[in-house]
PDB file of C-alpha atoms in Angstrom:
ATOM      1  CA  VAL A   1     107.066  84.465 107.108  1.00  0.00           C
ATOM      2  CA  SER A   2     108.527  82.923 110.378  1.00  0.00           C
ATOM      3  CA  HIS A   3     111.939  81.387 110.577  1.00  0.00           C
ATOM      4  CA  PRO A   4     114.590  81.503 113.486  1.00  0.00           C
ATOM      5  CA  LEU A   5     116.619  83.839 111.470  1.00  0.00           C
ATOM      6  CA  LEU A   6     113.956  85.989 110.146  1.00  0.00           C
ATOM      7  CA  LYS A   7     110.501  87.395 110.592  1.00  0.00           C
ATOM      8  CA  ALA A   8     108.375  89.328 108.107  1.00  0.00           C
ATOM      9  CA  GLN A   9     105.154  90.396 107.622  1.00  0.00           C
ATOM     10  CA  GLY A  10     103.284  92.617 105.133  1.00  0.00           C
ATOM     11  CA  LYS A  11      99.793  94.232 104.822  1.00  0.00           C
ATOM     12  CA  THR A  12      97.895  96.056 102.036  1.00  0.00           C
ATOM     13  CA  ALA A  13      94.225  96.560 101.199  1.00  0.00           C
ATOM     14  CA  LEU A  14      92.361  95.287  97.839  1.00  0.00           C
ATOM     15  CA  THR A  15      91.770  98.749  96.545  1.00  0.00           C
ATOM     16  CA  GLU A  16      93.658 100.804  93.731  1.00  0.00           C
ATOM     17  CA  GLY A  17      96.478 103.143  94.980  1.00  0.00           C
ATOM     18  CA  ALA A  18      96.352 101.291  98.571  1.00  0.00           C
ATOM     19  CA  PRO A  19      99.731 101.700 100.760  1.00  0.00           C
ATOM     20  CA  ILE A  20     101.747  98.477 101.349  1.00  0.00           C
ATOM     21  CA  SER A  21     103.708  98.225 104.490  1.00  0.00           C
ATOM     22  CA  GLY A  22     105.913  95.511 105.841  1.00  0.00           C
ATOM     23  CA  GLU A  23     107.965  94.676 108.536  1.00  0.00           C
ATOM     24  CA  ALA A  24     111.407  92.598 108.986  1.00  0.00           C
ATOM     25  CA  THR A  25     112.764  91.334 112.109  1.00  0.00           C
ATOM     26  CA  LEU A  26     116.146  89.531 112.768  1.00  0.00           C
ATOM     27  CA  PRO A  27     116.053  88.398 116.195  1.00  0.00           C
ATOM     28  CA  ASP A  28     119.650  87.543 116.529  1.00  0.00           C
ATOM     29  CA  LEU A  29     122.049  89.078 114.309  1.00  0.00           C
ATOM     30  CA  ALA A  30     124.854  86.975 115.715  1.00  0.00           C
ATOM     31  CA  ALA A  31     123.667  83.828 113.887  1.00  0.00           C
ATOM     32  CA  LEU A  32     124.244  85.525 110.485  1.00  0.00           C
ATOM     33  CA  ALA A  33     127.924  86.060 111.371  1.00  0.00           C
ATOM     34  CA  PRO A  34     129.090  83.278 108.820  1.00  0.00           C
ATOM     35  CA  LEU A  35     127.121  84.979 106.266  1.00  0.00           C
ATOM     36  CA  THR A  36     127.969  88.424 106.426  1.00  0.00           C
ATOM     37  CA  GLY A  37     131.124  88.080 107.984  1.00  0.00           C
ATOM     38  CA  ILE A  38     130.523  90.674 110.649  1.00  0.00           C
ATOM     39  CA  ASP A  39     130.144  89.763 114.141  1.00  0.00           C
ATOM     40  CA  ILE A  40     127.187  92.223 115.601  1.00  0.00           C
ATOM     41  CA  LYS A  41     125.232  90.679 118.268  1.00  0.00           C
ATOM     42  CA  GLY A  42     121.734  92.045 119.068  1.00  0.00           C
ATOM     43  CA  SER A  43     118.499  92.325 116.936  1.00  0.00           C
ATOM     44  CA  GLY A  44     117.685  94.109 113.913  1.00  0.00           C
ATOM     45  CA  THR A  45     114.212  95.578 112.551  1.00  0.00           C
ATOM     46  CA  LEU A  46     113.082  97.069 109.317  1.00  0.00           C
ATOM     47  CA  LYS A  47     109.964  98.374 108.727  1.00  0.00           C
ATOM     48  CA  GLY A  48     108.460 100.438 105.809  1.00  0.00           C
ATOM     49  CA  GLN A  49     105.707 101.757 103.783  1.00  0.00           C
ATOM     50  CA  ILE A  50     104.892 102.757 100.033  1.00  0.00           C
ATOM     51  CA  ASP A  51     101.396 104.233  98.793  1.00  0.00           C
ATOM     52  CA  GLY A  52     100.288 104.381  94.961  1.00  0.00           C
ATOM     53  CA  THR A  53     101.769 108.068  94.742  1.00  0.00           C
ATOM     54  CA  GLY A  54     105.078 106.806  95.210  1.00  0.00           C
ATOM     55  CA  LYS A  55     105.293 108.127  98.783  1.00  0.00           C
ATOM     56  CA  ILE A  56     107.822 106.092 100.569  1.00  0.00           C
ATOM     57  CA  SER A  57     109.218 105.752 104.373  1.00  0.00           C
ATOM     58  CA  VAL A  58     111.908 102.987 105.808  1.00  0.00           C
ATOM     59  CA  GLU A  59     112.820 102.913 109.352  1.00  0.00           C
ATOM     60  CA  GLY A  60     115.498 100.572 110.552  1.00  0.00           C
ATOM     61  CA  ARG A  61     117.574  99.939 113.831  1.00  0.00           C
ATOM     62  CA  VAL A  62     119.907  97.550 115.650  1.00  0.00           C
ATOM     63  CA  ASP A  63     119.512  97.348 119.194  1.00  0.00           C
ATOM     64  CA  GLN A  64     121.684  95.501 121.752  1.00  0.00           C
ATOM     65  CA  GLY A  65     120.278  96.487 125.244  1.00  0.00           C
ATOM     66  CA  ARG A  66     120.582  99.942 123.795  1.00  0.00           C
ATOM     67  CA  GLU A  67     120.175 101.401 120.284  1.00  0.00           C
ATOM     68  CA  LEU A  68     123.139 100.952 118.189  1.00  0.00           C
ATOM     69  CA  LEU A  69     122.001 101.948 114.744  1.00  0.00           C
ATOM     70  CA  HIS A  70     119.035 103.988 113.693  1.00  0.00           C
ATOM     71  CA  PHE A  71     118.227 104.475 109.967  1.00  0.00           C
ATOM     72  CA  THR A  72     115.654 106.230 108.107  1.00  0.00           C
ATOM     73  CA  ALA A  73     114.414 107.399 104.580  1.00  0.00           C
ATOM     74  CA  ASP A  74     111.479 109.384 103.280  1.00  0.00           C
ATOM     75  CA  GLY A  75     110.434 110.997 100.208  1.00  0.00           C
ATOM     76  CA  ARG A  76     108.893 109.887  97.126  1.00  0.00           C
ATOM     77  CA  LEU A  77     109.639 107.615  94.044  1.00  0.00           C
ATOM     78  CA  LYS A  78     107.898 108.828  91.303  1.00  0.00           C
ATOM     79  CA  PRO A  79     107.246 111.096  89.099  1.00  0.00           C
ATOM     80  CA  SER A  80     111.177 111.285  90.072  1.00  0.00           C
ATOM     81  CA  PHE A  81     113.107 110.790  93.267  1.00  0.00           C
ATOM     82  CA  ASP A  82     112.761 113.204  95.815  1.00  0.00           C
ATOM     83  CA  LEU A  83     114.440 111.372  99.114  1.00  0.00           C
ATOM     84  CA  ARG A  84     116.004 112.421 102.325  1.00  0.00           C
ATOM     85  CA  TRP A  85     117.990 109.553 104.439  1.00  0.00           C
ATOM     86  CA  SER A  86     119.689 109.691 107.889  1.00  0.00           C
ATOM     87  CA  VAL A  87     121.621 107.204 109.876  1.00  0.00           C
ATOM     88  CA  GLU A  88     122.978 107.535 113.506  1.00  0.00           C
ATOM     89  CA  ALA A  89     125.455 104.695 114.809  1.00  0.00           C
ATOM     90  CA  ALA A  90     125.877 105.069 118.982  1.00  0.00           C
ATOM     91  CA  ASP A  91     128.806 102.694 118.942  1.00  0.00           C
ATOM     92  CA  VAL A  92     130.421 101.781 115.621  1.00  0.00           C
ATOM     93  CA  ALA A  93     132.800  99.310 117.075  1.00  0.00           C
ATOM     94  CA  LYS A  94     129.861  96.738 118.053  1.00  0.00           C
ATOM     95  CA  LEU A  95     128.820  97.297 114.483  1.00  0.00           C
ATOM     96  CA  GLY A  96     132.092  95.829 113.323  1.00  0.00           C
ATOM     97  CA  ALA A  97     134.432  99.062 112.848  1.00  0.00           C
ATOM     98  CA  PRO A  98     137.772  98.590 113.847  1.00  0.00           C
ATOM     99  CA  VAL A  99     137.799 102.032 115.854  1.00  0.00           C
ATOM    100  CA  PRO A 100     135.157 102.929 118.626  1.00  0.00           C
ATOM    101  CA  GLY A 101     133.106 105.867 117.976  1.00  0.00           C
ATOM    102  CA  ALA A 102     129.832 107.397 117.356  1.00  0.00           C
ATOM    103  CA  VAL A 103     128.687 108.572 113.951  1.00  0.00           C
ATOM    104  CA  SER A 104     125.673 110.394 112.150  1.00  0.00           C
ATOM    105  CA  ALA A 105     125.157 110.823 108.597  1.00  0.00           C
ATOM    106  CA  LYS A 106     122.520 112.325 106.209  1.00  0.00           C
ATOM    107  CA  GLY A 107     121.558 112.997 102.786  1.00  0.00           C
ATOM    108  CA  THR A 108     119.184 113.529  99.936  1.00  0.00           C
ATOM    109  CA  LEU A 109     119.092 111.693  96.322  1.00  0.00           C
ATOM    110  CA  GLN A 110     116.865 113.782  93.777  1.00  0.00           C
ATOM    111  CA  GLY A 111     116.477 112.884  90.204  1.00  0.00           C
ATOM    112  CA  SER A 112     116.166 109.779  88.141  1.00  0.00           C
ATOM    113  CA  ALA A 113     118.002 106.479  87.337  1.00  0.00           C
ATOM    114  CA  VAL A 114     119.914 108.078  84.786  1.00  0.00           C
ATOM    115  CA  GLN A 115     119.909 111.812  85.947  1.00  0.00           C
ATOM    116  CA  PHE A 116     120.311 112.894  89.590  1.00  0.00           C
ATOM    117  CA  ARG A 117     121.996 114.807  92.475  1.00  0.00           C
ATOM    118  CA  ALA A 118     123.213 112.993  95.649  1.00  0.00           C
ATOM    119  CA  VAL A 119     124.815 114.832  98.705  1.00  0.00           C
ATOM    120  CA  ALA A 120     125.881 113.056 102.158  1.00  0.00           C
ATOM    121  CA  GLU A 121     127.590 114.365 104.975  1.00  0.00           C
ATOM    122  CA  ALA A 122     128.907 113.037 108.228  1.00  0.00           C
ATOM    123  CA  GLN A 123     129.945 113.816 111.132  1.00  0.00           C
ATOM    124  CA  GLY A 124     131.361 112.274 114.917  1.00  0.00           C
ATOM    125  CA  ARG A 125     133.768 110.917 116.473  1.00  0.00           C
ATOM    126  CA  LEU A 126     136.178 107.833 115.709  1.00  0.00           C
ATOM    127  CA  ALA A 127     138.797 106.914 117.985  1.00  0.00           C
ATOM    128  CA  GLU A 128     138.563 109.965 120.165  1.00  0.00           C
ATOM    129  CA  ALA A 129     139.017 112.346 117.167  1.00  0.00           C
ATOM    130  CA  PRO A 130     135.993 114.555 115.283  1.00  0.00           C
ATOM    131  CA  LEU A 131     135.270 113.287 111.751  1.00  0.00           C
ATOM    132  CA  THR A 132     133.662 115.479 109.108  1.00  0.00           C
ATOM    133  CA  LEU A 133     132.683 114.387 105.453  1.00  0.00           C
ATOM    134  CA  SER A 134     130.760 115.917 102.678  1.00  0.00           C
ATOM    135  CA  VAL A 135     130.531 114.302  99.378  1.00  0.00           C
ATOM    136  CA  LYS A 136     127.992 115.658  96.316  1.00  0.00           C
ATOM    137  CA  VAL A 137     127.384 113.450  93.289  1.00  0.00           C
ATOM    138  CA  ASP A 138     125.732 114.859  90.152  1.00  0.00           C
ATOM    139  CA  ARG A 139     125.120 112.920  87.085  1.00  0.00           C
ATOM    140  CA  SER A 140     123.402 114.553  83.942  1.00  0.00           C
ATOM    141  CA  GLY A 141     121.082 112.613  81.383  1.00  0.00           C
ATOM    142  CA  ASP A 142     124.281 111.819  78.955  1.00  0.00           C
ATOM    143  CA  GLY A 143     125.874 110.196  81.812  1.00  0.00           C
ATOM    144  CA  ALA A 144     128.509 112.498  82.646  1.00  0.00           C
ATOM    145  CA  THR A 145     129.252 112.538  86.308  1.00  0.00           C
ATOM    146  CA  LYS A 146     130.781 114.994  89.044  1.00  0.00           C
ATOM    147  CA  VAL A 147     131.973 113.780  91.921  1.00  0.00           C
ATOM    148  CA  ALA A 148     133.185 116.625  94.466  1.00  0.00           C
ATOM    149  CA  ILE A 149     134.740 115.864  98.054  1.00  0.00           C
ATOM    150  CA  ASP A 150     134.143 119.208  99.638  1.00  0.00           C
ATOM    151  CA  ARG A 151     135.605 118.092 103.174  1.00  0.00           C
ATOM    152  CA  ALA A 152     137.283 115.060 104.476  1.00  0.00           C
ATOM    153  CA  ARG A 153     138.764 114.960 107.673  1.00  0.00           C
ATOM    154  CA  TRP A 154     139.609 112.661 110.560  1.00  0.00           C
ATOM    155  CA  LYS A 155     142.831 112.924 112.860  1.00  0.00           C
ATOM    156  CA  SER A 156     145.488 114.055 110.370  1.00  0.00           C
ATOM    157  CA  VAL A 157     143.672 112.712 107.425  1.00  0.00           C
ATOM    158  CA  GLU A 158     142.197 115.214 104.702  1.00  0.00           C
ATOM    159  CA  ALA A 159     141.168 114.638 101.174  1.00  0.00           C
ATOM    160  CA  GLY A 160     139.175 117.065  98.825  1.00  0.00           C
ATOM    161  CA  GLY A 161     138.756 117.745  95.384  1.00  0.00           C
ATOM    162  CA  THR A 162     136.619 117.665  92.005  1.00  0.00           C
ATOM    163  CA  LEU A 163     136.482 114.829  89.489  1.00  0.00           C
ATOM    164  CA  ASP A 164     134.538 114.926  86.160  1.00  0.00           C
ATOM    165  CA  LEU A 165     133.718 111.876  83.950  1.00  0.00           C
ATOM    166  CA  THR A 166     132.131 111.931  80.353  1.00  0.00           C
ATOM    167  CA  PRO A 167     132.047 108.232  79.751  1.00  0.00           C
ATOM    168  CA  LYS A 168     130.530 109.060  76.381  1.00  0.00           C
ATOM    169  CA  ASN A 169     133.879 110.183  75.061  1.00  0.00           C
ATOM    170  CA  GLY A 170     136.018 108.662  77.872  1.00  0.00           C
ATOM    171  CA  LYS A 171     137.213 111.763  78.783  1.00  0.00           C
ATOM    172  CA  ALA A 172     138.092 112.933  82.628  1.00  0.00           C
ATOM    173  CA  SER A 173     139.321 115.815  84.255  1.00  0.00           C
ATOM    174  CA  GLY A 174     140.004 117.259  87.630  1.00  0.00           C
ATOM    175  CA  ALA A 175     141.949 117.110  90.923  1.00  0.00           C
ATOM    176  CA  LEU A 176     141.860 115.176  93.977  1.00  0.00           C
ATOM    177  CA  GLN A 177     144.179 115.630  96.891  1.00  0.00           C
ATOM    178  CA  ALA A 178     144.807 113.414 100.136  1.00  0.00           C
ATOM    179  CA  LYS A 179     147.259 114.051 103.168  1.00  0.00           C
ATOM    180  CA  MET A 180     147.947 111.870 105.815  1.00  0.00           C
ATOM    181  CA  GLY A 181     150.239 113.487 108.712  1.00  0.00           C
ATOM    182  CA  ASP A 182     150.488 110.463 110.395  1.00  0.00           C
ATOM    183  CA  LEU A 183     150.113 106.980 108.894  1.00  0.00           C
ATOM    184  CA  ASN A 184     149.790 105.569 112.132  1.00  0.00           C
ATOM    185  CA  ASP A 185     146.258 106.937 112.264  1.00  0.00           C
ATOM    186  CA  LEU A 186     145.365 104.010 109.724  1.00  0.00           C
ATOM    187  CA  SER A 187     146.962 101.424 111.466  1.00  0.00           C
ATOM    188  CA  PRO A 188     143.580 100.069 112.991  1.00  0.00           C
ATOM    189  CA  PHE A 189     141.953  99.659 109.357  1.00  0.00           C
ATOM    190  CA  ALA A 190     145.093  98.245 107.760  1.00  0.00           C
ATOM    191  CA  GLY A 191     145.433  95.512 110.539  1.00  0.00           C
ATOM    192  CA  MET A 192     149.038  96.287 110.748  1.00  0.00           C
ATOM    193  CA  PRO A 193     151.101  99.290 112.490  1.00  0.00           C
ATOM    194  CA  LEU A 194     151.815 101.930 109.967  1.00  0.00           C
ATOM    195  CA  SER A 195     154.546 104.927 110.316  1.00  0.00           C
ATOM    196  CA  GLY A 196     155.506 108.032 108.412  1.00  0.00           C
ATOM    197  CA  SER A 197     153.426 110.472 106.603  1.00  0.00           C
ATOM    198  CA  ALA A 198     152.154 110.235 102.864  1.00  0.00           C
ATOM    199  CA  GLU A 199     150.759 113.278 100.598  1.00  0.00           C
ATOM    200  CA  ALA A 200     148.999 112.335  97.019  1.00  0.00           C
ATOM    201  CA  LYS A 201     147.595 114.806  94.082  1.00  0.00           C
ATOM    202  CA  LEU A 202     146.008 113.236  91.341  1.00  0.00           C
ATOM    203  CA  GLU A 203     145.254 115.795  88.475  1.00  0.00           C
ATOM    204  CA  MET A 204     143.514 114.938  85.137  1.00  0.00           C
ATOM    205  CA  GLU A 205     142.858 116.751  81.864  1.00  0.00           C
ATOM    206  CA  HIS A 206     140.962 114.908  79.675  1.00  0.00           C
ATOM    207  CA  ARG A 207     142.909 111.612  79.005  1.00  0.00           C
ATOM    208  CA  ALA A 208     146.454 112.978  80.435  1.00  0.00           C
ATOM    209  CA  ARG A 209     147.009 111.892  84.046  1.00  0.00           C
ATOM    210  CA  ARG A 210     149.304 113.106  86.340  1.00  0.00           C
ATOM    211  CA  LEU A 211     149.884 111.584  89.924  1.00  0.00           C
ATOM    212  CA  ALA A 212     152.181 113.251  92.432  1.00  0.00           C
ATOM    213  CA  LEU A 213     153.209 111.794  95.549  1.00  0.00           C
TER     214      LEU A 213
END
């Protein structure tokens, strides 16, 4: 497939279980701004391969004279998920973020569509301040889901806690806390100047909920 906005190709062999590979190139990301709403200059590529056993690998990148973003994922899709992924962004401002900085993230996904465990960690620097994030999501076969924010820190912003959801009976429990010592830290994301500080705590026990500000 060849188009001014996209070039793509793929290949495989006519034998059972033969791997399938493909590659797509976006030569001018700026031309996609009217569709994505994000003005990113440069080019992007995505390539991947999957074989008959479910083993998969994917790699993507965004270049603008130098590599701005690099994404990888590999593992298997059957008989169950067992995936690892990583992202490295050298300059998030050139990727549309309202503040400059470099961030890297990695994680895993194991299980199936109905029962899985996902783990994600991120670190780096945004607006010359260190960023750390660690999140886990566990979903059981009956749909019960537990979300745990182990660490979330950037400038004066801190958050953490756990949340347990049981869709079958509509119950939820857990506690989440968030503290913002200086709301001006969030001004670039809000698009307006902010001042002051804020602290919130949400506690839930089954159907009862309590929010403290």
